[in-house]
Amino acid sequence: MTIEDEYIRLIFGLKLKQIRTEKKLSLFGLAKLTGLSKSYLNEIEKGKKYPKTDKILILSEKLETPYDHLVSLKLDKNLAPIGEILQSKILKEIPLELFGIKENNLIDIIANAPAKVNAFISTIIKIAQNYNLSRESFFLASLRSYQEAHSNYFEEIENDVERFAKSYHLDISKRVLSKDLEEILIEEFGYTIDDQEISKHANLGELRNIFILKSKTLLIDKNISEAQKTFIYAKELAYNFLDLNDRLFTFPWIKFENFDQVLNNFIASYFAGALIIPRKSVTEKLTTFFALKKWEPLELHKIIKGYNCSQETFYQRLTSVLPKYFHIKNLFFIRFTHKENHFEYRLDKELHITQQQAPHANRSNEHYCRRWVSIKTIQDLEKSTNKKATFHIQISSYVDQKNEYLVLSSATPDPFKKDINRSVSIGLLLSPHLKKKLNFFNGNTFPKKIVGITCETCAVKNCKERAAEPSRIEKREKYIEIANTVAHIMNSYS
């Protein structure tokens, strides 16, 4: 593996600083000892300069350290994780620029406090190992943080959508159809579209599309819905119109090379959602809906049906529109999947705007609270005979917490996976602002449920929906009792 010069400099600097510190020498003392200037030594230790051979020989002699040890890229055990991080080029994979961090700044931090940074890195590595954090999970977590930092609203992409519509005379105030987008892909961008090839391969049943760059051929599954086809076409238009060359070639993706591909996939998806559900149109409809004097779920369904989109696309679009145009910023989006006749429900997609609201996906194999409306919609779907979409709304309040959330949820069968059902939900913190914004809101209109996070951590008594005993609560209470008894004994002897 070729290691970049800056990392070689940094490793040398870390070693020099470690040796100097062990010998209880200040930079001034090392300068006096070696005859090298203090500022020059400081730049070496910070990884900004790499000394020439004659200078390394002087350092080796005066510090009584073998030359080979100084120039070796191996770090002592207590700094080894830093060396592994640097040599693995992980700093190149972390999307630092998304959060306004320059790589050089991070290198300075490492150089200035190597022991503390090393301890931090070691902790992160252990957590990642313990929870089986993959490279994909890391990238997705970085992307979620990026979305949350911007309240999941990106003005530039919204403007690009309107610029695209104007350029191609596409009236996005009306329902956007796949045939309109297909025409642009073929006529303007030279695409060939094939809806037969994927079905010839039995093991490709879960793929919705494949893009072949060399021939500009888009393979799509012939069984996808009109809404899914429209979304796929809109993403392809985004890749071309926005010149997003570093891209993923399948959906769902089966491999990726770098974070840019993950980021560009998000940008293309955001573009597609904004094209199919334009901001001007949806804000006008939601304004009218929020002004209703009483809760009319059918009116909400009419809004959703007015767009050529899935339930998931609409709910995700709300996470962009509500914070920006209605100042409803404390919200979350989650998606659950469940295999029929199996016990486990998986929370496999989430987004939290402004606050880190519960629930969060957990990696400890605990049982999610069965009182969540997200799970109830799936359960009702599986009980139904026609397998049509189910909808529910609920006010959820968490045990021992003051916050309440108005949660809307819908569930549908997964069209690509047999016996798999999924629900998407959006939860809005019931703040005074939200209650004022929703003219139809009345606390008695919606069913209320006290919920937990997982059964193992839930203190709700006599819960009929409980899927597991509150083992973590019981363990904590046991230790509290032990601590109280010990305190009582100690007090009796004092």
Coordinates of C-alpha atoms in Angstrom, one line a residue:
M1 CA 0.0 0.0 0.0
T2 CA 1.3 3.4 -0.9
I3 CA 1.1 5.8 2.1
E4 CA 0.7 9.5 1.3
D5 CA 3.5 11.8 2.3
E6 CA 1.5 13.7 4.8
Y7 CA 0.8 10.6 6.8
I8 CA 4.5 9.6 6.7
R9 CA 5.3 13.0 8.1
L10 CA 2.7 12.7 10.8
I11 CA 3.8 9.3 11.9
F12 CA 7.4 10.5 12.1
G13 CA 6.2 13.5 14.1
L14 CA 4.2 11.4 16.5
K15 CA 7.2 9.2 17.1
L16 CA 9.6 12.1 17.7
K17 CA 7.1 13.7 20.1
Q18 CA 6.6 10.5 22.0
I19 CA 10.4 9.9 22.4
R20 CA 11.0 13.5 23.4
T21 CA 8.2 13.3 26.0
E22 CA 9.5 10.0 27.4
K23 CA 12.9 11.6 27.9
K24 CA 11.2 14.6 29.7
L25 CA 12.6 17.0 27.1
S26 CA 10.8 20.3 26.1
L27 CA 11.0 21.5 22.6
F28 CA 13.4 24.1 23.8
G29 CA 15.6 21.4 25.4
L30 CA 15.5 19.2 22.3
A31 CA 16.6 22.3 20.2
K32 CA 19.5 23.0 22.5
L33 CA 20.5 19.3 22.5
T34 CA 20.4 18.9 18.7
G35 CA 21.2 22.4 17.4
L36 CA 18.0 22.4 15.4
S37 CA 15.6 25.3 15.8
K38 CA 12.6 25.0 18.0
S39 CA 10.2 26.1 15.3
Y40 CA 11.7 23.5 12.9
L41 CA 11.2 20.7 15.5
N42 CA 7.7 21.9 16.2
E43 CA 6.8 21.6 12.5
I44 CA 8.3 18.1 12.4
E45 CA 6.2 17.0 15.4
K46 CA 3.0 18.4 13.8
G47 CA 3.6 16.5 10.6
K48 CA 4.2 19.5 8.5
K49 CA 7.9 18.7 7.7
Y50 CA 9.9 15.6 7.2
P51 CA 13.6 16.0 8.1
K52 CA 16.4 15.2 5.7
T53 CA 18.7 12.2 6.4
D54 CA 21.4 14.3 8.1
K55 CA 18.8 15.8 10.5
I56 CA 17.4 12.3 11.3
L57 CA 20.9 11.1 12.1
I58 CA 21.4 14.0 14.5
L59 CA 18.0 13.2 16.2
S60 CA 18.9 9.5 16.4
E61 CA 22.3 10.2 18.0
K62 CA 21.2 12.8 20.5
L63 CA 18.0 11.0 21.5
E64 CA 19.9 7.7 21.7
T65 CA 17.3 6.0 19.4
P66 CA 18.1 3.8 16.5
Y67 CA 17.8 5.4 13.1
D68 CA 15.7 2.5 11.8
H69 CA 13.3 3.0 14.6
L70 CA 12.8 6.6 13.9
V71 CA 12.1 6.1 10.2
S72 CA 10.0 3.0 10.7
L73 CA 6.2 3.4 10.1
K74 CA 5.5 1.3 13.1
L75 CA 4.3 3.1 16.2
D76 CA 4.6 1.8 19.7
K77 CA 1.7 -0.2 21.1
N78 CA 0.0 2.8 22.9
L79 CA -0.1 4.7 19.6
A80 CA -0.7 1.8 17.2
P81 CA -4.4 2.5 16.5
I82 CA -3.5 5.9 15.2
G83 CA -1.0 4.3 12.9
E84 CA -3.6 1.9 11.7
I85 CA -6.1 4.7 11.1
L86 CA -3.5 6.7 9.1
Q87 CA -2.2 3.8 7.0
S88 CA -5.7 2.6 6.2
K89 CA -6.5 6.0 4.7
I90 CA -9.8 6.0 6.7
L91 CA -9.4 9.8 7.0
K92 CA -9.8 9.9 3.3
E93 CA -13.0 8.0 3.5
I94 CA -14.6 10.0 6.3
P95 CA -16.6 12.8 4.6
L96 CA -15.0 15.5 6.8
E97 CA -15.9 18.3 4.3
L98 CA -19.6 17.7 4.8
F99 CA -19.2 19.0 8.4
G100 CA -16.9 21.9 7.5
I101 CA -13.7 20.1 8.8
K102 CA -10.5 20.3 6.9
E103 CA -8.3 17.2 7.0
N104 CA -5.3 19.3 8.0
N105 CA -7.2 20.5 11.1
L106 CA -7.8 16.9 12.1
I107 CA -4.2 16.0 11.7
D108 CA -3.2 19.0 13.9
I109 CA -5.6 17.7 16.6
I110 CA -4.0 14.2 16.4
A111 CA -0.5 15.7 16.6
N112 CA -1.3 18.0 19.5
A113 CA -2.9 15.3 21.7
P114 CA -2.0 11.9 20.4
A115 CA -2.6 10.0 23.6
K116 CA -6.1 11.3 24.0
V117 CA -7.0 10.9 20.3
N118 CA -5.6 7.4 20.5
A119 CA -7.8 6.5 23.4
F120 CA -10.8 8.0 21.6
I121 CA -10.0 6.1 18.4
S122 CA -9.6 2.9 20.4
T123 CA -13.0 3.4 21.9
I124 CA -14.6 4.0 18.6
I125 CA -13.0 0.8 17.2
K126 CA -14.2 -1.2 20.1
I127 CA -17.8 0.1 19.8
A128 CA -17.7 -0.6 16.1
Q129 CA -16.5 -4.1 16.6
N130 CA -19.0 -4.7 19.4
Y131 CA -22.0 -3.6 17.3
N132 CA -20.6 -5.0 14.0
L133 CA -20.5 -1.5 12.5
S134 CA -19.7 -2.0 8.8
R135 CA -18.2 0.5 6.4
E136 CA -21.7 0.8 4.8
S137 CA -23.2 1.5 8.3
F138 CA -20.5 4.1 8.9
F139 CA -21.2 5.9 5.6
L140 CA -24.9 5.8 6.2
A141 CA -24.5 7.2 9.7
S142 CA -22.4 10.0 8.3
L143 CA -25.0 10.8 5.6
R144 CA -27.8 10.9 8.2
S145 CA -25.8 13.3 10.3
Y146 CA -25.3 15.5 7.2
Q147 CA -29.1 15.4 6.5
E148 CA -29.9 16.2 10.1
A149 CA -27.4 19.1 10.3
H150 CA -29.3 20.7 7.3
S151 CA -32.8 19.8 8.6
N152 CA -32.9 17.6 5.5
Y153 CA -33.6 20.6 3.3
F154 CA -31.2 21.4 0.4
E155 CA -32.1 24.7 -1.3
E156 CA -29.6 24.1 -4.2
I157 CA -31.1 20.8 -5.2
E158 CA -34.7 22.3 -4.9
N159 CA -33.5 25.0 -7.3
D160 CA -31.9 22.5 -9.6
V161 CA -35.3 20.6 -9.9
E162 CA -37.1 23.8 -11.0
R163 CA -34.2 24.7 -13.4
F164 CA -34.5 21.2 -14.9
A165 CA -38.3 21.4 -15.2
K166 CA -38.0 24.8 -17.0
S167 CA -35.2 23.5 -19.3
Y168 CA -37.3 20.5 -20.5
H169 CA -40.7 22.2 -20.4
L170 CA -41.9 19.8 -17.7
D171 CA -45.0 21.0 -15.9
I172 CA -44.3 19.8 -12.3
S173 CA -47.5 21.5 -11.0
K174 CA -49.3 18.5 -12.5
R175 CA -48.8 14.8 -11.8
V176 CA -45.3 13.7 -13.1
L177 CA -45.5 10.5 -15.1
S178 CA -42.9 8.0 -16.0
K179 CA -43.5 8.3 -19.7
D180 CA -42.6 12.0 -19.6
L181 CA -39.3 11.3 -17.9
E182 CA -38.6 8.3 -20.0
E183 CA -38.8 10.4 -23.1
I184 CA -36.2 12.9 -21.8
L185 CA -33.9 10.0 -20.8
I186 CA -34.0 8.5 -24.3
E187 CA -34.1 11.6 -26.5
E188 CA -31.8 13.9 -24.5
F189 CA -29.4 11.6 -22.7
G190 CA -29.3 8.7 -25.2
Y191 CA -30.7 6.0 -22.8
T192 CA -31.8 2.5 -23.9
I193 CA -34.4 1.1 -21.5
D194 CA -34.9 -2.6 -21.2
D195 CA -37.6 -4.1 -18.9
Q196 CA -37.0 -7.8 -19.8
E197 CA -33.4 -8.7 -18.9
I198 CA -33.7 -8.6 -15.1
S199 CA -36.6 -11.1 -15.1
K200 CA -34.5 -13.6 -16.9
H201 CA -32.3 -14.0 -13.9
A202 CA -33.9 -15.7 -10.9
N203 CA -31.4 -14.3 -8.4
L204 CA -32.0 -10.7 -9.3
G205 CA -35.5 -10.6 -7.9
E206 CA -34.7 -8.0 -5.3
L207 CA -33.2 -5.5 -7.8
R208 CA -35.3 -2.8 -9.3
N209 CA -32.9 -1.5 -11.8
I210 CA -29.3 -1.8 -13.2
F211 CA -27.5 0.9 -15.1
I212 CA -24.9 -0.1 -17.7
L213 CA -22.6 2.9 -18.1
K214 CA -20.8 1.8 -21.3
S215 CA -24.0 1.5 -23.4
K216 CA -26.2 3.8 -21.4
T217 CA -28.7 1.0 -20.9
L218 CA -31.1 1.1 -18.0
L219 CA -32.5 -2.3 -17.0
I220 CA -35.6 -2.1 -15.0
D221 CA -37.8 -4.8 -13.4
K222 CA -40.9 -5.2 -15.4
N223 CA -43.0 -5.7 -12.3
I224 CA -42.3 -2.4 -10.6
S225 CA -45.2 0.1 -10.1
E226 CA -45.7 3.3 -12.0
A227 CA -44.5 5.3 -9.0
Q228 CA -41.3 3.2 -8.6
K229 CA -40.6 3.5 -12.3
T230 CA -41.1 7.3 -12.1
F231 CA -38.7 7.6 -9.1
I232 CA -36.0 5.5 -10.9
Y233 CA -36.3 7.7 -14.0
A234 CA -36.1 10.8 -11.9
K235 CA -32.9 9.6 -10.2
E236 CA -31.3 8.8 -13.6
L237 CA -32.2 12.3 -14.8
A238 CA -30.6 13.7 -11.6
Y239 CA -27.3 11.8 -12.3
N240 CA -27.2 13.3 -15.8
F241 CA -28.5 16.8 -15.2
L242 CA -26.3 17.4 -12.2
D243 CA -23.3 15.6 -13.7
L244 CA -23.0 13.1 -10.8
N245 CA -20.5 10.8 -12.4
D246 CA -19.4 8.9 -9.4
R247 CA -22.5 6.8 -8.9
L248 CA -24.1 3.6 -7.8
F249 CA -25.3 1.3 -10.6
T250 CA -28.0 -0.8 -9.0
F251 CA -31.0 -0.2 -6.7
P252 CA -30.9 -1.4 -4.0
W253 CA -27.2 -1.1 -4.2
I254 CA -25.1 -4.3 -4.0
K255 CA -21.6 -2.6 -3.8
F256 CA -20.1 0.8 -3.5
E257 CA -16.5 2.1 -3.8
N258 CA -16.5 5.3 -1.8
F259 CA -18.6 7.8 0.2
D260 CA -19.1 10.0 -2.9
Q261 CA -21.2 7.3 -4.5
V262 CA -23.4 7.1 -1.3
L263 CA -23.7 10.9 -1.2
N264 CA -24.5 11.2 -4.9
N265 CA -27.1 8.5 -4.5
F266 CA -28.8 10.6 -1.8
I267 CA -28.6 13.8 -3.9
A268 CA -30.2 11.9 -6.9
S269 CA -32.9 10.5 -4.6
Y270 CA -33.6 13.9 -3.1
F271 CA -33.8 15.4 -6.6
A272 CA -36.3 12.7 -7.6
G273 CA -38.5 13.3 -4.5
A274 CA -38.4 17.0 -5.1
L275 CA -39.3 16.6 -8.8
I276 CA -42.2 14.2 -8.1
I277 CA -43.5 16.2 -5.1
P278 CA -42.5 19.8 -5.8
R279 CA -42.1 22.2 -2.9
K280 CA -44.6 24.8 -4.1
S281 CA -47.4 22.3 -4.7
V282 CA -47.0 20.3 -1.6
T283 CA -46.7 23.3 0.7
E284 CA -49.9 24.8 -0.7
K285 CA -51.7 21.5 -0.2
L286 CA -50.4 21.0 3.3
T287 CA -51.3 24.6 4.3
T288 CA -54.9 23.9 3.3
F289 CA -54.9 20.6 5.1
F290 CA -53.5 22.0 8.3
A291 CA -56.2 24.7 8.3
L292 CA -59.0 22.1 8.4
K293 CA -61.2 22.4 11.5
K294 CA -61.3 18.7 12.2
W295 CA -59.0 15.7 11.4
E296 CA -59.8 14.4 8.0
P297 CA -57.5 11.5 7.1
L298 CA -59.1 11.0 3.7
E299 CA -57.9 14.6 2.8
L300 CA -54.4 13.6 3.6
H301 CA -54.7 10.4 1.5
K302 CA -56.0 12.6 -1.4
I303 CA -52.8 14.7 -1.1
I304 CA -50.6 11.6 -1.2
K305 CA -52.6 10.1 -4.1
G306 CA -52.2 13.3 -6.0
Y307 CA -48.5 12.6 -6.5
N308 CA -47.1 9.7 -8.4
C309 CA -45.2 8.4 -5.4
S310 CA -45.0 5.7 -2.8
Q311 CA -46.0 6.2 0.8
E312 CA -42.4 6.2 1.8
T313 CA -41.4 8.8 -0.7
F314 CA -44.2 11.1 0.5
Y315 CA -43.3 10.7 4.2
Q316 CA -39.6 11.3 3.5
R317 CA -40.5 14.4 1.5
L318 CA -42.3 15.7 4.6
T319 CA -39.1 15.6 6.5
S320 CA -37.7 18.2 4.1
V321 CA -40.8 20.4 3.7
L322 CA -42.1 20.6 7.3
P323 CA -38.9 22.0 8.9
K324 CA -38.3 24.5 6.1
Y325 CA -41.8 25.9 5.3
F326 CA -43.8 25.1 8.5
H327 CA -41.0 25.4 11.1
I328 CA -41.9 21.9 12.4
K329 CA -38.4 20.9 13.1
N330 CA -38.6 18.3 15.9
L331 CA -39.6 15.2 13.9
F332 CA -38.4 11.8 13.0
F333 CA -38.9 9.3 10.1
I334 CA -38.5 5.6 10.6
R335 CA -39.1 2.4 8.5
F336 CA -39.7 -1.0 10.0
T337 CA -39.6 -4.3 8.1
H338 CA -41.1 -7.6 9.3
K339 CA -41.1 -11.2 7.9
E340 CA -44.5 -12.8 8.4
N341 CA -44.6 -15.4 11.2
H342 CA -41.3 -14.2 12.6
F343 CA -40.8 -12.5 15.9
E344 CA -38.3 -9.8 15.0
Y345 CA -39.2 -6.4 13.7
R346 CA -36.2 -4.5 12.1
L347 CA -35.9 -0.7 12.2
D348 CA -33.8 -0.4 9.1
K349 CA -34.1 3.3 8.2
E350 CA -34.3 6.4 10.4
L351 CA -33.9 10.2 10.3
H352 CA -34.1 12.6 13.2
I353 CA -34.4 16.4 12.7
T354 CA -33.2 18.9 15.3
Q355 CA -33.4 16.5 18.3
Q356 CA -32.3 12.9 18.8
Q357 CA -35.9 11.7 19.3
A358 CA -36.7 8.2 20.3
P359 CA -36.9 5.6 18.9
H360 CA -33.5 4.8 17.5
A361 CA -32.4 1.6 15.9
N362 CA -30.7 -0.6 18.5
R363 CA -27.9 -3.2 17.8
S364 CA -28.4 -5.2 21.0
N365 CA -31.0 -7.6 19.7
E366 CA -33.6 -6.3 22.1
H367 CA -37.4 -6.3 21.3
Y368 CA -38.8 -3.0 20.0
C369 CA -41.9 -1.8 21.9
R370 CA -45.0 -3.5 20.4
R371 CA -47.1 -0.4 21.3
W372 CA -45.5 1.7 18.6
V373 CA -48.0 2.6 15.9
S374 CA -45.3 1.6 13.4
I375 CA -45.5 -2.0 14.5
K376 CA -49.3 -1.9 14.8
T377 CA -49.8 -0.9 11.2
I378 CA -47.7 -4.0 10.1
Q379 CA -49.7 -6.3 12.4
D380 CA -53.0 -5.0 11.1
L381 CA -51.7 -5.4 7.5
E382 CA -50.8 -9.0 8.2
K383 CA -54.2 -9.8 9.7
S384 CA -56.0 -8.4 6.7
T385 CA -57.0 -10.7 3.8
N386 CA -56.6 -8.2 1.0
K387 CA -53.1 -6.9 2.0
K388 CA -54.0 -3.4 1.2
A389 CA -52.2 -0.5 2.8
T390 CA -53.0 0.1 6.4
F391 CA -52.9 3.6 8.1
H392 CA -52.9 4.7 11.7
I393 CA -52.2 7.8 13.8
Q394 CA -51.4 7.9 17.5
I395 CA -50.1 10.1 20.2
S396 CA -47.1 8.4 21.8
S397 CA -45.7 9.3 25.1
Y398 CA -42.6 7.7 26.5
V399 CA -42.4 6.3 30.0
D400 CA -40.8 8.7 32.5
Q401 CA -40.5 11.4 29.7
K402 CA -42.6 14.6 29.2
N403 CA -42.4 14.6 25.4
E404 CA -45.3 13.4 23.3
Y405 CA -45.3 12.7 19.6
L406 CA -48.1 12.7 17.0
V407 CA -47.1 9.7 14.9
L408 CA -48.6 8.9 11.4
S409 CA -47.8 5.5 10.0
S410 CA -48.7 3.3 7.0
A411 CA -47.8 -0.2 6.1
T412 CA -47.6 -2.1 2.8
P413 CA -46.2 -5.4 1.6
D414 CA -42.7 -5.2 0.2
P415 CA -43.2 -5.7 -3.6
F416 CA -39.9 -7.4 -4.1
K417 CA -39.6 -9.7 -1.1
K418 CA -42.0 -12.5 -0.4
D419 CA -43.8 -12.4 3.0
I420 CA -42.0 -9.2 4.0
N421 CA -44.1 -6.2 5.1
R422 CA -42.9 -2.7 6.0
S423 CA -44.2 0.4 7.6
V424 CA -43.1 4.0 7.3
S425 CA -43.8 6.6 10.0
I426 CA -43.3 10.2 10.7
G427 CA -43.4 11.5 14.3
L428 CA -43.9 15.2 15.2
L429 CA -43.1 16.5 18.6
L430 CA -46.3 17.9 20.2
S431 CA -45.0 21.3 21.0
P432 CA -47.2 24.4 21.5
H433 CA -46.1 25.5 18.0
L434 CA -47.3 22.3 16.4
K435 CA -50.6 22.3 18.2
K436 CA -51.1 25.9 16.9
K437 CA -50.1 25.0 13.4
L438 CA -52.5 22.1 13.2
N439 CA -55.9 23.7 13.3
F440 CA -57.6 20.3 13.6
F441 CA -55.5 19.2 16.6
N442 CA -57.4 18.1 19.6
G443 CA -55.8 15.9 22.2
N444 CA -59.0 13.8 22.4
T445 CA -59.2 13.2 18.7
F446 CA -56.3 10.7 18.5
P447 CA -55.6 7.5 20.5
K448 CA -52.9 7.8 23.1
K449 CA -50.4 5.2 24.1
I450 CA -47.6 5.1 26.7
V451 CA -44.7 3.4 24.9
G452 CA -41.2 2.3 25.6
I453 CA -38.1 1.9 23.5
T454 CA -37.5 -1.8 23.9
C455 CA -39.3 -4.3 26.1
E456 CA -36.0 -5.0 28.0
T457 CA -35.8 -1.3 29.0
C458 CA -39.5 -0.5 29.5
A459 CA -41.0 0.2 32.9
V460 CA -44.7 0.0 31.8
K461 CA -46.5 -2.3 34.2
N462 CA -48.9 -5.1 33.1
C463 CA -48.2 -4.5 29.4
K464 CA -50.2 -7.0 27.4
E465 CA -48.1 -6.3 24.2
R466 CA -44.8 -7.1 25.9
A467 CA -42.6 -9.3 23.8
A468 CA -39.8 -9.8 26.5
E469 CA -39.3 -9.3 30.2
P470 CA -37.9 -5.9 31.3
S471 CA -34.5 -7.5 32.1
R472 CA -32.5 -4.3 32.0
I473 CA -34.9 -2.5 34.3
E474 CA -34.9 -5.5 36.7
K475 CA -31.1 -5.6 36.7
R476 CA -30.9 -1.9 37.4
E477 CA -33.5 -2.1 40.3
K478 CA -31.6 -5.1 41.7
Y479 CA -28.3 -3.1 41.9
I480 CA -30.2 -0.1 43.4
E481 CA -31.5 -2.4 46.2
I482 CA -28.0 -3.8 46.8
A483 CA -26.6 -0.2 46.9
N484 CA -29.3 0.9 49.4
T485 CA -28.7 -2.2 51.6
V486 CA -24.9 -1.6 51.6
A487 CA -25.5 2.1 52.5
H488 CA -27.8 1.1 55.3
I489 CA -25.2 -1.3 56.7
M490 CA -22.4 1.3 56.5
N491 CA -24.6 3.9 58.2
S492 CA -25.4 1.5 61.1
Y493 CA -21.6 1.0 61.8
S494 CA -20.8 4.7 61.7

